[in-house]
Structures are given as C-alpha cells and as structure tokens.
Short mmCIF file of C-alpha atoms in Angstrom, two decimals:
data_model
loop_
_atom_site.label_atom_id
_atom_site.label_comp_id
_atom_site.label_asym_id
_atom_site.label_seq_id
_atom_site.Cartn_x
_atom_site.Cartn_y
_atom_site.Cartn_z
CA MET A 5 -93.03 -29.34 -215.17
CA SER A 6 -89.69 -28.66 -216.89
CA VAL A 7 -86.05 -28.02 -215.99
CA ASP A 8 -83.71 -25.20 -216.94
CA ASP A 9 -80.55 -25.63 -218.96
CA GLY A 10 -77.46 -26.69 -217.02
CA LEU A 11 -76.85 -29.68 -214.79
CA VAL A 12 -79.79 -31.77 -213.61
CA VAL A 13 -79.58 -34.68 -211.18
CA VAL A 14 -82.46 -37.11 -210.58
CA VAL A 15 -82.47 -38.98 -207.26
CA LYS A 16 -84.67 -40.81 -204.77
CA ARG A 17 -84.25 -41.25 -201.04
CA ASP A 18 -84.67 -45.01 -201.25
CA CYS A 19 -81.37 -45.48 -203.10
CA PRO A 20 -78.00 -46.15 -201.40
CA THR A 21 -76.03 -44.62 -204.25
CA CYS A 22 -78.11 -41.43 -204.08
CA GLN A 23 -77.27 -41.28 -200.37
CA LEU A 24 -73.61 -41.86 -201.23
CA VAL A 25 -73.42 -38.86 -203.60
CA LEU A 26 -75.09 -36.37 -201.23
CA PRO A 27 -71.78 -34.48 -200.64
CA VAL A 28 -71.26 -34.14 -204.40
CA ILE A 29 -74.84 -32.94 -204.93
CA GLY A 30 -74.38 -30.40 -202.13
CA GLU A 31 -71.16 -29.14 -203.69
CA LEU A 32 -72.73 -28.72 -207.14
CA ALA A 33 -75.88 -27.12 -205.70
CA THR A 34 -73.79 -24.59 -203.72
CA GLY A 35 -72.26 -23.45 -206.98
CA GLY A 36 -75.75 -22.68 -208.29
CA SER A 37 -75.35 -24.84 -211.39
CA LEU A 38 -77.55 -27.79 -210.44
CA THR A 39 -81.27 -28.57 -210.53
CA VAL A 40 -82.18 -31.43 -208.19
CA VAL A 41 -85.18 -33.60 -209.08
CA SER A 42 -86.39 -35.95 -206.35
CA GLN A 43 -88.69 -38.82 -207.29
CA ASP A 44 -89.92 -39.86 -203.87
CA ASP A 45 -89.32 -37.18 -201.21
CA PRO A 46 -89.57 -33.36 -201.52
CA ALA A 47 -87.18 -33.06 -198.55
CA PHE A 48 -84.44 -35.14 -200.12
CA PRO A 49 -81.62 -34.21 -200.34
CA PRO A 50 -81.97 -32.23 -197.10
CA GLY A 51 -81.11 -28.54 -197.09
CA ILE A 52 -81.30 -28.23 -200.89
CA SER A 53 -83.98 -26.70 -203.09
CA VAL A 54 -85.69 -29.68 -204.74
CA THR A 55 -88.09 -30.16 -207.65
CA HIS A 56 -90.43 -32.89 -206.45
CA ASP A 57 -91.42 -35.06 -209.45
CA VAL A 58 -94.45 -36.43 -207.66
CA ALA A 59 -96.19 -37.63 -210.85
CA LEU A 60 -92.88 -38.80 -212.37
CA GLY A 61 -93.77 -37.13 -215.68
CA LEU A 62 -90.52 -35.14 -215.71
CA SER A 63 -88.44 -38.26 -215.12
CA HIS A 64 -90.35 -40.00 -217.89
CA ARG A 65 -89.74 -37.16 -220.36
CA LEU A 66 -86.06 -37.04 -219.45
CA GLY A 67 -85.78 -40.77 -220.11
CA ILE A 68 -84.50 -41.63 -216.62
CA GLU A 69 -83.91 -45.33 -216.07
CA ILE A 70 -81.42 -45.32 -213.18
CA VAL A 71 -80.97 -43.01 -210.19
CA PRO A 72 -78.86 -41.09 -209.61
CA THR A 73 -78.54 -39.77 -213.14
CA LEU A 74 -76.66 -36.55 -213.90
CA LEU A 75 -77.65 -34.73 -217.10
CA LEU A 76 -76.18 -31.80 -218.96
CA ARG A 77 -79.03 -29.88 -220.59
CA GLU A 78 -78.71 -27.25 -223.32
CA ARG A 79 -81.64 -25.70 -225.19
CA ASN A 80 -84.05 -28.26 -223.76
CA GLN A 81 -81.91 -31.13 -225.03
CA THR A 82 -79.73 -33.59 -223.13
CA ARG A 83 -76.14 -33.18 -224.31
CA GLY A 84 -74.54 -35.65 -221.91
CA SER A 85 -75.37 -38.01 -219.07
CA ALA A 86 -73.79 -40.02 -216.27
CA ILE A 87 -75.69 -43.06 -214.98
CA GLY A 88 -75.25 -44.04 -211.35
CA TRP A 89 -72.08 -42.72 -209.72
CA ASN A 90 -69.03 -42.62 -211.97
CA ARG A 91 -66.47 -40.12 -210.75
CA ALA A 92 -64.83 -39.54 -214.15
CA GLU A 93 -68.15 -38.97 -215.92
CA TRP A 94 -69.51 -36.62 -213.23
CA ARG A 95 -66.28 -34.60 -213.32
CA GLN A 96 -66.43 -34.34 -217.11
CA LEU A 97 -70.08 -33.21 -217.17
CA SER A 98 -69.67 -30.73 -214.29
CA GLY A 99 -66.29 -29.40 -215.40
CA ASN A 100 -65.00 -29.88 -211.83
CA PRO A 101 -61.77 -31.96 -211.88
CA ASP A 102 -61.81 -32.43 -208.09
CA LEU A 103 -65.43 -33.56 -207.70
CA GLY A 104 -66.00 -36.55 -205.44
CA ALA A 105 -62.38 -37.17 -204.50
CA GLU A 106 -63.45 -38.73 -201.20
CA LEU A 107 -65.93 -41.15 -202.85
CA PRO A 108 -65.24 -44.51 -204.48
CA ALA A 109 -64.56 -44.36 -208.23
CA ALA A 110 -67.92 -45.85 -209.20
CA ARG A 111 -71.11 -47.37 -207.82
CA PRO A 112 -74.17 -48.66 -209.70
CA GLY A 113 -77.46 -46.85 -209.18
CA CYS A 114 -81.01 -48.09 -208.53
CA GLY A 115 -84.01 -48.50 -210.78
CA ALA A 116 -85.96 -45.29 -211.35
CA LEU A 117 -89.48 -45.09 -209.95
CA ASN A 118 -90.92 -44.11 -213.33
CA LEU A 119 -90.02 -47.56 -214.69
CA GLU A 120 -91.99 -49.47 -212.08
CA PRO A 121 -94.87 -51.22 -213.92
CA HIS A 122 -97.82 -49.29 -212.47
CA HIS A 123 -96.08 -45.95 -213.10
CA ALA A 124 -94.69 -46.96 -216.51
CA GLU A 125 -98.13 -47.91 -217.84
CA ARG A 126 -99.68 -44.69 -216.61
CA LEU A 127 -96.90 -42.61 -218.16
CA ALA A 128 -97.06 -44.54 -221.43
CA ALA A 129 -100.80 -43.84 -221.55
CA SER A 130 -100.12 -40.12 -221.15
CA ASP A 131 -97.74 -40.28 -224.13
CA GLN A 132 -100.61 -41.40 -226.34
CA GLY A 133 -102.70 -38.37 -225.49
CA ALA A 134 -106.16 -38.21 -224.05
CA PRO A 135 -108.46 -41.16 -224.80
CA ILE A 136 -111.05 -40.59 -227.49
CA ALA A 137 -113.63 -42.79 -225.81
CA ARG A 138 -115.80 -41.41 -223.05
CA SER A 139 -114.62 -42.32 -219.57
CA VAL A 140 -117.03 -43.83 -217.06
CA GLU A 141 -116.36 -43.03 -213.44
CA LEU A 142 -117.38 -45.72 -210.97
CA GLY A 143 -118.51 -45.04 -207.45
CA GLU A 144 -115.97 -45.46 -204.69
CA GLN A 145 -117.81 -48.50 -203.30
CA GLU A 146 -118.82 -49.90 -206.71
CA ASP A 147 -117.35 -53.26 -207.71
CA GLU A 148 -115.76 -52.84 -211.14
CA HIS A 149 -116.69 -56.34 -212.31
CA GLU A 150 -120.29 -56.06 -211.21
CA ALA A 151 -120.41 -52.64 -212.89
CA GLY A 152 -119.64 -54.31 -216.22
CA PHE A 153 -122.61 -56.64 -215.80
CA ALA A 154 -124.91 -53.87 -214.60
CA ARG A 155 -124.10 -51.65 -217.58
CA GLY A 156 -124.49 -54.41 -220.16
CA TRP A 157 -120.85 -54.48 -221.30
CA THR A 158 -120.27 -58.20 -220.87
CA ASP A 159 -121.11 -61.38 -222.73
CA GLY A 160 -122.22 -63.08 -219.52
CA LEU A 161 -118.70 -63.57 -218.19
CA PRO A 162 -116.62 -61.07 -216.20
CA VAL A 163 -114.52 -58.65 -218.25
CA VAL A 164 -111.15 -57.05 -217.52
CA PRO A 165 -111.72 -53.37 -216.57
CA PRO A 166 -110.38 -51.27 -219.49
CA THR A 167 -108.34 -48.70 -217.57
CA PRO A 168 -106.42 -46.07 -219.58
CA GLU A 169 -103.18 -47.85 -218.66
CA ARG A 170 -104.41 -51.21 -219.92
CA VAL A 171 -105.75 -49.71 -223.14
CA ALA A 172 -102.44 -47.90 -223.71
CA ARG A 173 -100.60 -51.18 -223.25
CA MET A 174 -102.98 -52.90 -225.70
CA LEU A 175 -102.36 -50.20 -228.30
CA THR A 176 -98.65 -51.03 -228.31
CA GLY A 177 -99.67 -54.13 -230.27
CA THR A 178 -100.31 -52.09 -233.43
CA ARG A 179 -98.64 -49.22 -235.25
CA ARG A 180 -102.04 -47.89 -236.33
CA ASN A 181 -103.37 -44.64 -234.88
CA ARG A 182 -105.87 -45.01 -232.07
CA ALA A 183 -108.14 -42.47 -233.80
CA GLU A 184 -108.32 -44.41 -237.09
CA ILE A 185 -111.85 -45.52 -237.98
CA VAL A 186 -112.05 -49.02 -239.47
CA GLY A 187 -115.77 -49.00 -240.27
CA ARG A 188 -119.32 -48.72 -239.01
CA ILE A 189 -120.78 -51.64 -237.11
CA ALA A 190 -124.40 -52.67 -237.42
CA PRO A 191 -127.05 -52.64 -236.15
CA ASP A 192 -126.35 -49.21 -234.63
CA PHE A 193 -123.87 -48.39 -237.45
CA ALA A 194 -121.63 -46.75 -234.89
CA GLU A 195 -118.13 -45.72 -235.93
CA CYS A 196 -115.53 -48.18 -234.70
CA GLY A 197 -111.95 -47.02 -234.32
CA ILE A 198 -108.73 -48.70 -233.29
CA GLU A 199 -109.13 -47.41 -229.73
CA LYS A 200 -112.57 -48.96 -229.30
CA ILE A 201 -111.25 -52.27 -230.60
CA ALA A 202 -108.37 -52.05 -228.12
CA ILE A 203 -110.80 -51.32 -225.26
CA ASN A 204 -112.84 -54.42 -226.02
CA ALA A 205 -109.68 -56.48 -226.53
CA VAL A 206 -108.65 -55.52 -223.00
CA MET A 207 -112.09 -56.51 -221.71
CA ALA A 208 -111.82 -59.87 -223.48
CA GLY A 209 -108.45 -60.63 -221.89
CA CYS A 210 -106.26 -60.27 -224.99
CA ARG A 211 -102.54 -59.61 -224.96
CA PRO A 212 -101.27 -56.65 -227.06
CA GLU A 213 -99.77 -58.94 -229.69
CA TYR A 214 -103.26 -60.31 -230.45
CA LEU A 215 -104.60 -56.88 -231.37
CA PRO A 216 -103.77 -56.98 -235.14
CA VAL A 217 -105.80 -60.20 -235.43
CA VAL A 218 -108.77 -58.65 -233.62
CA ILE A 219 -108.58 -55.55 -235.84
CA ALA A 220 -108.55 -57.69 -239.01
CA ALA A 221 -111.55 -59.67 -237.74
CA VAL A 222 -113.49 -56.46 -237.04
CA GLU A 223 -112.59 -55.09 -240.48
CA ALA A 224 -113.85 -58.31 -242.04
CA ALA A 225 -117.10 -58.09 -240.08
CA CYS A 226 -117.64 -54.56 -241.43
CA LEU A 227 -117.51 -55.70 -245.08
CA PRO A 228 -120.92 -55.66 -246.80
CA GLU A 229 -120.53 -59.19 -248.14
CA PHE A 230 -120.22 -60.58 -244.63
CA ASN A 231 -123.53 -58.92 -243.73
CA TRP A 232 -123.06 -58.66 -240.00
CA HIS A 233 -126.38 -56.83 -239.67
CA GLY A 234 -128.31 -59.79 -241.02
CA LEU A 235 -126.26 -62.31 -239.04
CA ALA A 236 -126.75 -60.33 -235.83
CA ALA A 237 -130.51 -60.24 -236.25
CA THR A 238 -131.18 -63.76 -237.53
CA THR A 239 -133.11 -66.33 -235.52
CA TYR A 240 -130.66 -68.96 -236.81
CA PHE A 241 -127.86 -70.53 -234.73
CA ALA A 242 -124.92 -68.87 -236.48
CA GLY A 243 -122.33 -66.33 -235.38
CA PRO A 244 -118.87 -65.22 -236.54
CA VAL A 245 -116.23 -67.96 -236.84
CA VAL A 246 -112.63 -66.65 -236.95
CA ILE A 247 -110.01 -68.77 -238.75
CA VAL A 248 -106.43 -67.47 -238.66
CA ASN A 249 -103.58 -68.28 -241.05
CA GLY A 250 -99.96 -67.28 -241.42
CA PRO A 251 -96.91 -66.59 -239.24
CA ILE A 252 -98.97 -64.67 -236.66
CA THR A 253 -100.49 -67.93 -235.43
CA ARG A 254 -97.10 -69.19 -234.24
CA GLU A 255 -95.94 -65.78 -233.01
CA ILE A 256 -98.84 -65.43 -230.59
CA GLY A 257 -99.18 -69.10 -229.71
CA MET A 258 -102.56 -69.90 -231.24
CA ASN A 259 -103.81 -73.47 -231.03
CA SER A 260 -104.29 -75.40 -234.27
CA GLU A 261 -103.76 -78.90 -232.90
CA LEU A 262 -105.18 -80.79 -229.89
CA ASN A 263 -108.54 -79.33 -228.86
CA ALA A 264 -108.20 -76.60 -231.52
CA LEU A 265 -111.95 -75.88 -231.44
CA GLY A 266 -112.14 -76.07 -227.66
CA GLN A 267 -111.04 -74.22 -224.54
CA GLY A 268 -107.66 -73.71 -222.95
CA ASN A 269 -105.75 -71.43 -225.33
CA ARG A 270 -105.71 -67.74 -224.41
CA ALA A 271 -105.21 -66.40 -227.92
CA ASN A 272 -107.99 -68.50 -229.48
CA ALA A 273 -110.44 -67.76 -226.69
CA THR A 274 -109.85 -64.04 -226.28
CA ILE A 275 -109.53 -63.06 -229.95
CA GLY A 276 -112.94 -64.53 -230.76
CA ARG A 277 -114.36 -63.03 -227.59
CA ALA A 278 -112.94 -59.59 -228.39
CA LEU A 279 -114.66 -59.61 -231.79
CA GLN A 280 -117.97 -60.50 -230.17
CA LEU A 281 -117.57 -57.75 -227.54
CA VAL A 282 -116.87 -55.16 -230.24
CA LEU A 283 -119.95 -56.25 -232.16
CA ARG A 284 -121.98 -56.06 -228.95
CA ASN A 285 -120.62 -52.93 -227.29
CA VAL A 286 -119.96 -50.81 -230.37
CA GLY A 287 -122.52 -52.22 -232.79
CA GLY A 288 -125.29 -52.86 -230.29
CA ALA A 289 -125.95 -56.52 -231.15
CA ARG A 290 -127.27 -57.74 -227.80
CA PRO A 291 -129.23 -60.95 -227.24
CA GLY A 292 -132.89 -60.30 -226.67
CA GLU A 293 -132.67 -57.00 -228.53
CA VAL A 294 -131.41 -57.07 -232.13
CA ASP A 295 -129.91 -60.54 -231.63
CA ARG A 296 -133.00 -62.73 -232.00
CA ALA A 297 -131.37 -66.19 -232.17
CA THR A 298 -133.85 -68.90 -231.24
CA LEU A 299 -131.15 -71.06 -229.66
CA GLY A 300 -127.78 -69.59 -230.63
CA ASN A 301 -124.69 -71.71 -230.01
CA PRO A 302 -121.76 -71.66 -227.54
CA GLY A 303 -119.49 -70.37 -230.31
CA LYS A 304 -121.23 -67.00 -230.09
CA LEU A 305 -119.16 -66.44 -226.96
CA SER A 306 -115.94 -67.09 -228.90
CA PHE A 307 -115.21 -69.28 -231.93
CA CYS A 308 -111.65 -68.76 -233.13
CA PHE A 309 -108.87 -71.15 -234.12
CA ALA A 310 -105.80 -71.39 -236.33
CA GLU A 311 -105.21 -73.66 -239.29
CA ASN A 312 -102.36 -76.14 -238.85
CA GLU A 313 -100.36 -75.22 -241.92
CA ARG A 314 -97.09 -76.78 -240.77
CA ASP A 315 -98.34 -80.37 -241.09
CA SER A 316 -101.02 -79.78 -243.72
CA PRO A 317 -100.89 -81.69 -247.00
CA TRP A 318 -102.74 -78.82 -248.66
CA THR A 319 -102.59 -75.16 -249.56
CA SER A 320 -103.81 -73.08 -246.62
CA LEU A 321 -107.30 -71.64 -246.51
CA ALA A 322 -105.95 -68.08 -246.73
CA GLU A 323 -103.81 -68.85 -249.80
CA GLU A 324 -106.71 -70.66 -251.44
CA ARG A 325 -108.73 -67.49 -250.92
CA GLY A 326 -106.08 -65.25 -252.52
CA THR A 327 -103.70 -64.30 -249.69
CA PRO A 328 -100.01 -64.42 -250.74
CA PRO A 329 -97.90 -67.18 -249.12
CA GLY A 330 -96.36 -66.16 -245.82
CA VAL A 331 -98.89 -63.37 -245.18
CA SER A 332 -101.06 -63.57 -242.06
CA ALA A 333 -104.80 -63.31 -242.59
CA VAL A 334 -108.16 -63.80 -240.93
CA THR A 335 -111.11 -65.54 -242.56
CA LEU A 336 -114.52 -64.78 -241.12
CA PHE A 337 -117.40 -67.20 -241.68
CA ALA A 338 -120.99 -67.05 -240.48
CA GLY A 339 -121.18 -70.48 -238.88
CA GLU A 340 -122.96 -72.58 -236.33
CA GLY A 341 -121.30 -74.84 -233.76
CA PRO A 342 -119.18 -77.76 -235.01
CA ARG A 343 -120.72 -81.16 -235.57
CA GLY A 344 -118.49 -84.22 -235.38
CA VAL A 345 -117.83 -86.74 -238.16
CA VAL A 346 -116.60 -90.17 -237.04
CA ASP A 347 -114.95 -92.52 -239.53
CA GLN A 348 -112.40 -94.86 -237.97
CA LEU A 349 -112.42 -97.49 -240.70
CA SER A 350 -111.97 -95.77 -244.06
CA ARG A 351 -108.45 -96.09 -245.43
CA ALA A 352 -109.34 -95.13 -249.00
CA PRO A 353 -110.19 -91.53 -249.97
CA GLU A 354 -113.34 -92.60 -251.81
CA SER A 355 -114.76 -94.20 -248.66
CA LEU A 356 -113.80 -91.30 -246.37
CA ALA A 357 -115.27 -88.81 -248.83
CA ARG A 358 -118.56 -90.69 -248.70
CA SER A 359 -118.59 -90.43 -244.89
CA LEU A 360 -118.04 -86.70 -245.09
CA ALA A 361 -120.72 -86.37 -247.77
CA MET A 362 -123.31 -88.17 -245.65
CA ALA A 363 -122.62 -85.83 -242.75
CA LEU A 364 -122.65 -82.75 -244.99
CA ARG A 365 -126.10 -83.66 -246.26
CA ALA A 366 -127.45 -82.79 -242.80
CA VAL A 367 -126.23 -79.15 -242.80
CA ALA A 368 -129.33 -77.07 -241.93
CA HIS A 369 -131.56 -79.95 -243.12
CA PRO A 370 -131.02 -82.80 -245.61
CA LYS A 371 -133.77 -81.36 -247.80
CA LEU A 372 -132.43 -77.79 -247.88
CA VAL A 373 -129.89 -77.28 -250.65
CA LEU A 374 -127.77 -74.50 -252.16
CA GLY A 375 -128.73 -72.02 -249.45
CA PHE A 376 -126.06 -72.92 -246.87
CA ASP A 377 -122.26 -73.08 -247.13
CA ALA A 378 -120.02 -75.25 -244.94
CA PHE A 379 -116.46 -75.45 -243.69
CA VAL A 380 -114.99 -78.90 -243.09
CA VAL A 381 -112.23 -79.11 -240.46
CA ILE A 382 -110.12 -82.10 -241.51
CA SER A 383 -108.04 -83.68 -238.75
CA PRO A 384 -104.47 -84.88 -239.45
CA GLU A 385 -105.39 -88.58 -239.46
CA HIS A 386 -108.18 -88.04 -241.97
CA ALA A 387 -106.01 -85.65 -243.99
CA ARG A 388 -103.37 -88.38 -244.21
CA VAL A 389 -105.82 -90.61 -246.09
CA PHE A 390 -106.28 -87.93 -248.75
CA ARG A 391 -102.58 -87.01 -248.81
CA ASP A 392 -101.43 -90.58 -249.35
CA ALA A 393 -103.87 -90.90 -252.27
CA GLY A 394 -102.71 -87.60 -253.81
CA TRP A 395 -106.04 -85.81 -253.33
CA ASP A 396 -105.73 -82.04 -253.05
CA LYS A 397 -108.49 -79.73 -251.83
CA GLN A 398 -109.80 -79.24 -255.33
CA ARG A 399 -110.17 -82.99 -255.88
CA LEU A 400 -111.91 -83.45 -252.54
CA ARG A 401 -114.25 -80.55 -253.26
CA ARG A 402 -115.23 -81.97 -256.66
CA GLU A 403 -115.92 -85.38 -255.15
CA LEU A 404 -118.01 -83.99 -252.29
CA LEU A 405 -120.03 -81.71 -254.53
CA GLU A 406 -120.91 -84.75 -256.61
CA LEU A 407 -121.57 -87.02 -253.64
CA THR A 408 -123.85 -84.51 -251.92
CA SER A 409 -126.01 -84.01 -255.00
CA VAL A 410 -129.36 -85.74 -254.55
CA PRO A 411 -132.45 -86.46 -256.67
CA ALA A 412 -134.94 -83.62 -256.54
CA ALA A 413 -137.68 -86.11 -255.69
CA GLU A 414 -136.07 -86.59 -252.25
CA LEU A 415 -136.06 -82.85 -251.58
CA VAL A 416 -139.65 -81.86 -252.24
CA ARG A 417 -142.07 -81.14 -249.46
CA GLY A 418 -143.71 -84.28 -248.17
CA ALA A 419 -141.08 -86.66 -249.55
CA GLY A 420 -140.14 -89.31 -247.01
CA GLY A 421 -143.12 -88.31 -244.91
CA CYS A 422 -141.45 -85.00 -243.97
CA ALA A 423 -143.21 -81.69 -244.68
CA GLU A 424 -139.94 -79.72 -244.79
CA GLY A 425 -138.40 -79.33 -248.23
CA LEU A 426 -138.60 -77.48 -251.52
CA PRO A 427 -141.75 -76.80 -253.57
CA ALA A 428 -142.32 -79.50 -256.20
CA SER A 429 -143.07 -76.70 -258.67
CA MET A 430 -139.36 -75.87 -258.72
CA PHE A 431 -138.65 -78.99 -260.76
CA SER A 432 -140.13 -79.98 -264.11
CA ASP A 433 -138.83 -83.54 -263.67
CA PRO A 434 -138.21 -84.28 -259.98
CA GLU A 435 -137.40 -87.94 -260.69
CA GLY A 436 -134.80 -87.14 -263.34
CA THR A 437 -133.16 -84.10 -261.75
CA ARG A 438 -130.22 -84.15 -259.35
CA VAL A 439 -129.62 -81.05 -257.21
CA PRO A 440 -126.30 -80.13 -255.57
CA LYS A 441 -126.31 -79.57 -251.82
CA PHE A 442 -123.72 -76.78 -252.07
CA ARG A 443 -122.88 -74.09 -254.58
CA PRO A 444 -119.42 -74.58 -256.23
CA ASP A 445 -117.75 -72.02 -253.93
CA GLY A 446 -119.76 -72.98 -250.87
CA LEU A 447 -117.53 -75.74 -249.51
CA TRP A 448 -114.17 -75.02 -247.83
CA PHE A 449 -111.56 -77.06 -245.98
CA VAL A 450 -109.30 -76.30 -243.01
CA HIS A 451 -106.62 -78.58 -241.58
CA ALA A 452 -106.58 -78.62 -237.78
CA GLY A 453 -106.74 -80.88 -234.76
CA GLY A 454 -104.72 -83.45 -232.81
CA ARG A 455 -102.71 -86.16 -234.52
CA ALA A 456 -104.64 -88.96 -232.85
CA GLY A 457 -108.32 -89.53 -233.53
CA LEU A 458 -110.07 -90.38 -236.78
CA PHE A 459 -112.53 -87.52 -236.45
CA SER A 460 -113.26 -84.38 -238.45
CA ALA A 461 -115.83 -81.63 -237.98
CA ILE A 462 -118.33 -79.70 -240.06
CA ILE A 463 -119.18 -76.07 -239.39
CA GLY A 464 -122.45 -75.38 -241.14
CA GLY A 465 -123.10 -71.87 -242.39
CA TRP A 466 -125.87 -69.35 -242.30
CA ILE A 467 -127.72 -68.59 -245.56
CA ASN A 468 -125.60 -67.44 -248.48
CA GLY A 469 -126.34 -65.29 -251.51
CA GLN A 470 -128.43 -62.14 -251.47
CA GLY A 471 -129.60 -61.43 -247.96
CA GLY A 472 -127.09 -63.88 -246.56
CA SER A 473 -123.38 -63.91 -245.77
CA GLN A 474 -120.24 -64.74 -247.73
CA PRO A 475 -116.95 -65.85 -246.14
CA VAL A 476 -114.46 -62.98 -246.19
CA THR A 477 -110.66 -62.98 -245.78
CA ARG A 478 -108.70 -60.00 -244.54
CA GLU A 479 -104.90 -59.66 -244.41
CA LEU A 480 -103.37 -58.34 -241.18
CA ASP A 481 -102.07 -54.80 -241.10
CA ARG A 482 -99.64 -54.57 -238.20
#
C-alpha cells in the first residue's frame, strides 16, 4: 500500500481532534488534492473516499505518531507535516489561507494506532524482513507452553514463546545482522546465527539488553579450546559457567553481591539459561542423548554471575585474562556446582590461604592432581584479609599452588586404604616427590558475594589439557 504525491491526512475515528477537523478534511477532499488514510474505520470520515490502513503498515512507513497528521508528499518523500490540528501549519501546507477559519487555532492530536505496543512490535518485526528460522504453527487448541515441552525445546521449565514480534524486539539489543553466523555448535555442528541466539534468549526470558552477553557466551562455547562437544557428552558433573566483567554488568543490573551464585536476579538467571538453551536446541545436547552426565548439577540449568569489580582489591578476571580495562567480557569455564569454604577465624592471609588450600585439595578427588582446574570465588570479607596484607592475586596463586602440592606417596593407588589414585609407576621416588594439585594456569580468582559472611566458594572444573576444556574469555561486540 502506498500514497500518491500531494496532501495526505492520517486519521482515526476514535480521536476527538480528528472529529474536529472533519470540515477541513471535507474541504480539502472536495478540491481533489487530498488522500485520506483511516487507521481504524474504512467509513471514516463519512462520505469521503478513504484508504483503510487496516494493517497499519502505511502509517508505520510514513512515520505517523499522532493523528491527525497532515503530510505534503513529493516524489515519495515527505516535504512537510502538521501534527494534530494547527491552523497556521495546515494553511501553509495546503496553500489555502482561509482553511479552518471556524475552528480553534490549535488542538493536540491523539496517539497513532501503529504505536500501540502490540502493533509496534509487529511492525518492527516486518522492518527486519522475514525470519530466517523455520516457523512452527501450533494448533488452534494447542497450549503454547505445553507445546514447548512436547517438542523438546525446554530445559524442564516453561519457556517464553518466541513469536516474531518478541524475537524482533530481542534483536534490537544488538547492531549485528540477524543472518550472521557465529559458529557451529556440537554435537550436531549446526550453524548458529544471531537470530537463533535471539530466539533462545526470548525463550529463556532475557531482555534485549542482555543479548550481547548471550552472544559472547555462545561465541566462547564455539571455540575449540572450550571443547563444548566433550563437555556436552561427559559423564562428569560439569557444565558451562558464565562469568561477566565490565560496564555491561552494571548497565543490565547483574548481581555480583548478595546471593551472586543464587536465584533472584533476572539477568544472571536468564543469560546462563539462554546459553544452555542454544546449546540444547541448536547444538542438540540433550540429557539422555548426547548429554550423558551421571548426576549433573543444578548449574546446568543456568550458572551465570558477575564479578564485583567496584569493591574488589584486585585486577578483574577479564583484565587478568587479557581484556583491556573498561571493556566488557564473558569468561566461560567448564565447572561443577559451587562448594562452600567456611573460615570465620582466620585474620592472617597465611591462615586463610591454608583453609582454601585444604578445600581445594578435594576438587574431583584429593588424590587426583593436575587434571582439573578450579575457580575460587572470594567473598568481600575474605578478600579484605588479603587486601589488608597486600596480597594480590598472583601472590595468593603462588601460595595456594605451593600449599596444595602433596607428596606423591599420598596420591598412589591404595594409599590411605583408598584404591583411587595414580599408578605408583608414575613416580621413581614417591616418598621424595611432591606433586602440585593444579597446573600453574589452572587456578583463578573472582571477587563476588555479600559483604557479610566469612565464606568463599570453589567451582571445580572438568578435565583440562588435551581432550578437556580450557577457560575462554570473549569480549562483547555490541
């Protein structure tokens, strides 16, 4: 639908000002120089030939925000406009110096129908072109939430139906093209584009401003060093852990303080969930199929939090991993659920470090060394102990690597009456050899949590090295 050059007026019956200007519209229409576009009634104004903009696409393309609006169109371009009723402006556009003499000088108009939320979203979706993804039509009597369960699209919780309007709204969160492919996702190695990420972000309950974080997390998961295929198929507990740094955490209201690893924050919960839904729905990693986890962990539903950089005594995780200061980034780690560390008595860094070391020894198993990385989430009260003593992350890492090294004799199979462990043949002198629990770059620290409570947490990793997973950090591209 289009309009010819000349004067165009857009109206709706349900508008007092449109009713007010009916004599003026009739006068202009009689002169044959006016196209009348009605938003809500093909018989309004009465007795005049009307273009009924039933789908509101014409109003949307003309940029109508208020009715009545009078436009002067030349060569398919708007050369002038009058919003609402303003006698001087209507006279100038129409070239009629006597127009509307009997009407008041001015009256405000009403909101255009095309700006009402349900219409605006539909029209915005049409601006973005046809969706790339295949549409699924549900039966008239089919419940949309139950349909998600029946078709295997959910993680066990209800999902938000990804209508074209909702997906279009989600895509406003990024400047990237909906057709852009960010990678192939195992185990199906299906192409994953921005649109598919947006669809799953809608299903997870994200807001549009979260989308750049979800995209960065998906890009990180696609990197070979993260090894999503292996992580998806392992029988181990682990799944993706999303740690976010930078200004974006404050902009979108992520939680890095009280209950940072728990429930209650929309951004934390839905960003992690969106990543998991992408990996499931695009990549095909479904429990009981490729996902063979013996027990799994609740974090495989969503495990996402922000680092508290504002109050941290240390360089942020993202900066430590090479991200420039002030740049937002996502770090992805193949981790299990958090395990708590309680130390309410240590006031010296040496003592607190020993508490952390004893807890770190238990990652995977006290006898299994070098094969598993770990992230330590240091709470503010524990961080204060290290800050007051002048310990930076590097100092704490050196101390913990030393404190978690153990004699090889304690690690061999059968030692301590436990069959688990390493073959004795690995060591020429088990009694005289000490073995580190972690590789030098296998221990990382994040500052988060409430200001009260002398607790920290350890997130143990999946296997590292060849065949395993490495932590990866990806800067946001908004």
